Amino acid sequence: MRTNCFLLLLLFFFLFVLSFLDITTAQIPGFISLDCGGQNNFTDKIGLEWTPDNQIIYGIASNISVTNETRQQYQTVRYFPADSRKYCYTLNVKSRTRYLLRATFLYGNFDNNNVYPKFDISMGATHWATIVISDANTIESQELIFLASGSTVSVCLSNATTGQPFISTLELRPFNGSIYLTPFENQFFLSVSARINFGAENEDSIRYPDDPFDRIWESDLVKKANYLVDIAPGTDRVSTKLPIDIGKDEQPPQKVMQTAVVGRNGNLTYRMNLDGFPGYGWAYTYFAEIEDLDPDETRKFRLVLPGNPELSKAVVNIQENAQGTHRLYEPGFENISLPFVLSFKFGKTADSTQGPLVNAIEINKYLKIGDGSSDGAVAASLVSGYMSLDWAQEGGDPCLPVAWSWLECNSDREPKITSVKLSGKNLTGSIPSDLTKLTGLEQLWLDGNALTGPIPDFTGCPNLKIIHLENNQLTGDLPSSLADLPNLSQLYLQNNLLTGDVPSSLINKNLVLNCTGNVNLRKGGSGGGHNRNIIIGLAIGAAALFLGFIASCVLLRQRKKFPKTDPKHAMPMTNNASTEAAQSFSLSELRNATENFEKKVGSGGFGTVYYGKLNDGKEIAVKLLENTNVYQGKKEFANEVTLLSRIHHRNLVQFLGFCQEEGKDILVYEFMHNGTLKEHLYGPLARERGIKWIKRLEIAEEAAKGIEYLHTGCVPSIIHRDLKTSNILLDKNMRAKVSDFGLSKLAVDGTSHVSSIVRGTLGYLDPEYYISNRLTNKSDIYGFGVILLELISGQEAISNFGINCRNIVQWAKMHIENGDIQGIIDPALGNEYDIQSMWKIAEKALMCVQPHANMRPSMSEVIKEIQDAILIERGGDAAARERSSDEMSRQTVLNMGSLDLCANDQDLSIDESFSRPGPR
Ligand SMILES: *[C@@H]1O[C@H](CO)[C@@H](O)[C@H](O)[C@H]1NC(C)=O
Ligand SMILES: *[C@@H]1O[C@H](CO)[C@@H](O)[C@H](O)[C@H]1NC(C)=O
């Protein structure tokens, strides 16, 4: 209570200060620089005026505890609970003006937890970006260019998947004139992906005051800036002190245009990562001739983009195009499809004497503006009447990306509000008429307030089912229009000051009606006292309760008949689980099938595998477990095999049954004709018929789907714990399936890790798991990252990579981070691969083997990347276009996977292996 008042006071104070500031700080018109978590106003070294963000009533201001960063605005953050809500900043803007919006995040271990947060930011109803902190000392930054369509914009933080959402600064910069005008600006924001100053004098970026709009131009000397690599030999840096005419369009700062790179050998090449791509983007180059060319010299060059030959036709002649030296020429693409890893080249034409020159480039991605909820305007008007109350200050779209805490919305593309829950919120005055405009409203809870005046006409909300208006001071008649609400089933009006007669239409309606405690309310025209009203209330209420009781009984009975409605119960982890679901083989049957354990086909950490053939001709793999102490008792073994028998997925080796006789523990699987991936990569098989890159990608995709299913398709989820190339098996058709998953323990439902003795294979072992003994499915991601590196390089996880390096992760990391991917590509692949798909996989692999588990991607993110790489291999730049439809079909497959594969006992009979009659 006291803090509430204090916050309110603060709020008023800052509202006052802010409005005061509006008038007095005319120095940089329209700039808003919020120092989140800060305490005081201050002006920084470059002249930006920072204000604290105390006007936001949510979140906690905190100092960061580690950093090399000295700027004051980065010493504090504001952080928010990691709950299901969103936390929003609302900024004032001028409609029909273009702005640059920048949000930055320096974690700095503010919570002394060293848990790197991951969360989403949105602007209004539009998902803006996912912020992934991967280092306590690195500032993450996101920029958006937009055309304001109203008088405010909201930036919201939500959906924390690790750590707590936080923010360091929020910066708003207006542009003038037609800077960044695009034909798409009413449907798309521009999300800034790369803004690079070539030939920069040092590693510092250039911003305000050199750039009056405070864009940040990254120095090309900083590697981390878009990961700029593959620079052509003969690339020279040049600069001038002479002024540059920067034109009227995007107006890159003069300081940026005064430096450039020149390709002395005739070429400039770069490869860079484009955050947010693949997708459609806005890509412009900024050229100005800043070298003194002799009159007989020429500089003419073309842009070369792989897969876009038509773009290479245009010839750039800066001096001619700009009509002079030291003048801007700004060619670009208003809408171009770009990949995540962009390689580009400027190559001189045959008749040019000089190599190409470039001063700067800028690439922005088109970000589709979310439609927002259809009740947005009504909701805004509703809360505007209560701006001093907490619940009215949540900000942003009422439903997107998540609903305000007191609302529920449906899941339409433009969601509608279905519930308003404002019980006991100290509402005064009359019932807001805006509520009657919520056409999708089903539940209205306004009980326990101090509302006065009459009940309005709710016929505008035909879906209303439940209305709670009890315990207010409502007056007037009970409107008969309430009876016209076709779905109304509960109406609570007790303890108000209602008068007149209860309309007979309401009494005759089949609903729970409670109007007790309204002293002057009478039933119908018959003049009954209020005692009768109580009876009406009770009687109708009781009847409805009774009906409800009967309904729930019927429902319960139906549930009993169909016990498989809750997927959580599909795989019970109880000690009394029986082995009914698993096929039991007799030892003699297996002896027969394997010719007395003659044909050994492999051996792994858990035992030896034999080939066998059942009487009906089905080929099987029989695994004789060696370390039977893994399963101390019959019961535990039975539990394990029961679980195994319930896991079905086309990319998991199928478990057929088990045998436990004469002290032997035996597992029976389908036989996989083409052996292990390991044999195909390194064994004699590899030399005979090595597998091509596209096939390797397909194998990776299939294996990844199997793993993803273990992680997300089963409840509780399953951690494999021992992923390696010898656990990826290939069937007759070279389709990959993951094996040995059965021997992993189940992840404990609800928590993110299970602790047990460290088990795994050297070279694939997650270092974090090794140190902490905390096992999560991110340990599998590490193992899978190693497998991806093996697929790229054809090198074993542990082998001799040269001086002091026996580990594929260190070796590959060194090469990839230096931009030298050629150094690790398997020579056996020849040149039958597209370098872009190779980069994609290499970079994802490095993400997978990050030392910190929470920085590793999920299996589904990895699958997406592999699928993109496959598309690149199959169809060049059709990839980006196909991607969205592909994503959809993947979704469908996944859903189907969960349906038919994590099925419970009843469904097993449809599986051929279980319909086969056999001994029990
Ligand atoms: C860009 O071009 C593509 C393909 O022609 C089109 O689908 C898209 O709507 C255009 N605009 C944007 C902003 O993506
Ligand atoms: C409502 O007002 C009362 C009295 O002023 C106060 O104690 C209570 O905390 C308020 N409730 C809410 C939800 O604001």
Tab-separated table of C-alpha atoms in Angstrom, residues 23 74 155 177 246 277 373 528 596 656 665 736 746 755 807 811 855 873 880 891:
chain	number	residue	atom	x	y	z
A	23	ILE	CA	9.322	22.258	-23.308
A	74	TYR	CA	24.732	1.005	-19.167
A	155	VAL	CA	7.776	-1.490	-26.713
A	177	GLY	CA	11.809	14.425	-44.962
A	246	ILE	CA	25.548	13.620	-48.862
A	277	PHE	CA	17.252	-13.059	-42.713
A	373	SER	CA	-6.391	-7.173	-31.825
A	528	GLY	CA	-43.739	-9.976	-4.275
A	596	ASN	CA	22.644	-69.038	-31.159
A	656	LEU	CA	10.187	-54.601	-30.837
A	665	ASP	CA	18.639	-58.780	-20.305
A	736	ALA	CA	18.429	-42.259	-40.701
A	746	LEU	CA	13.690	-39.925	-18.591
A	755	SER	CA	20.926	-35.528	-12.025
A	807	ASN	CA	38.986	-32.246	-30.283
A	811	TRP	CA	39.541	-27.304	-34.284
A	855	MET	CA	23.000	-20.481	-25.442
A	873	GLU	CA	21.281	-27.282	-52.127
A	880	ALA	CA	13.902	-18.252	-48.991
A	891	GLN	CA	4.528	-28.116	-38.331
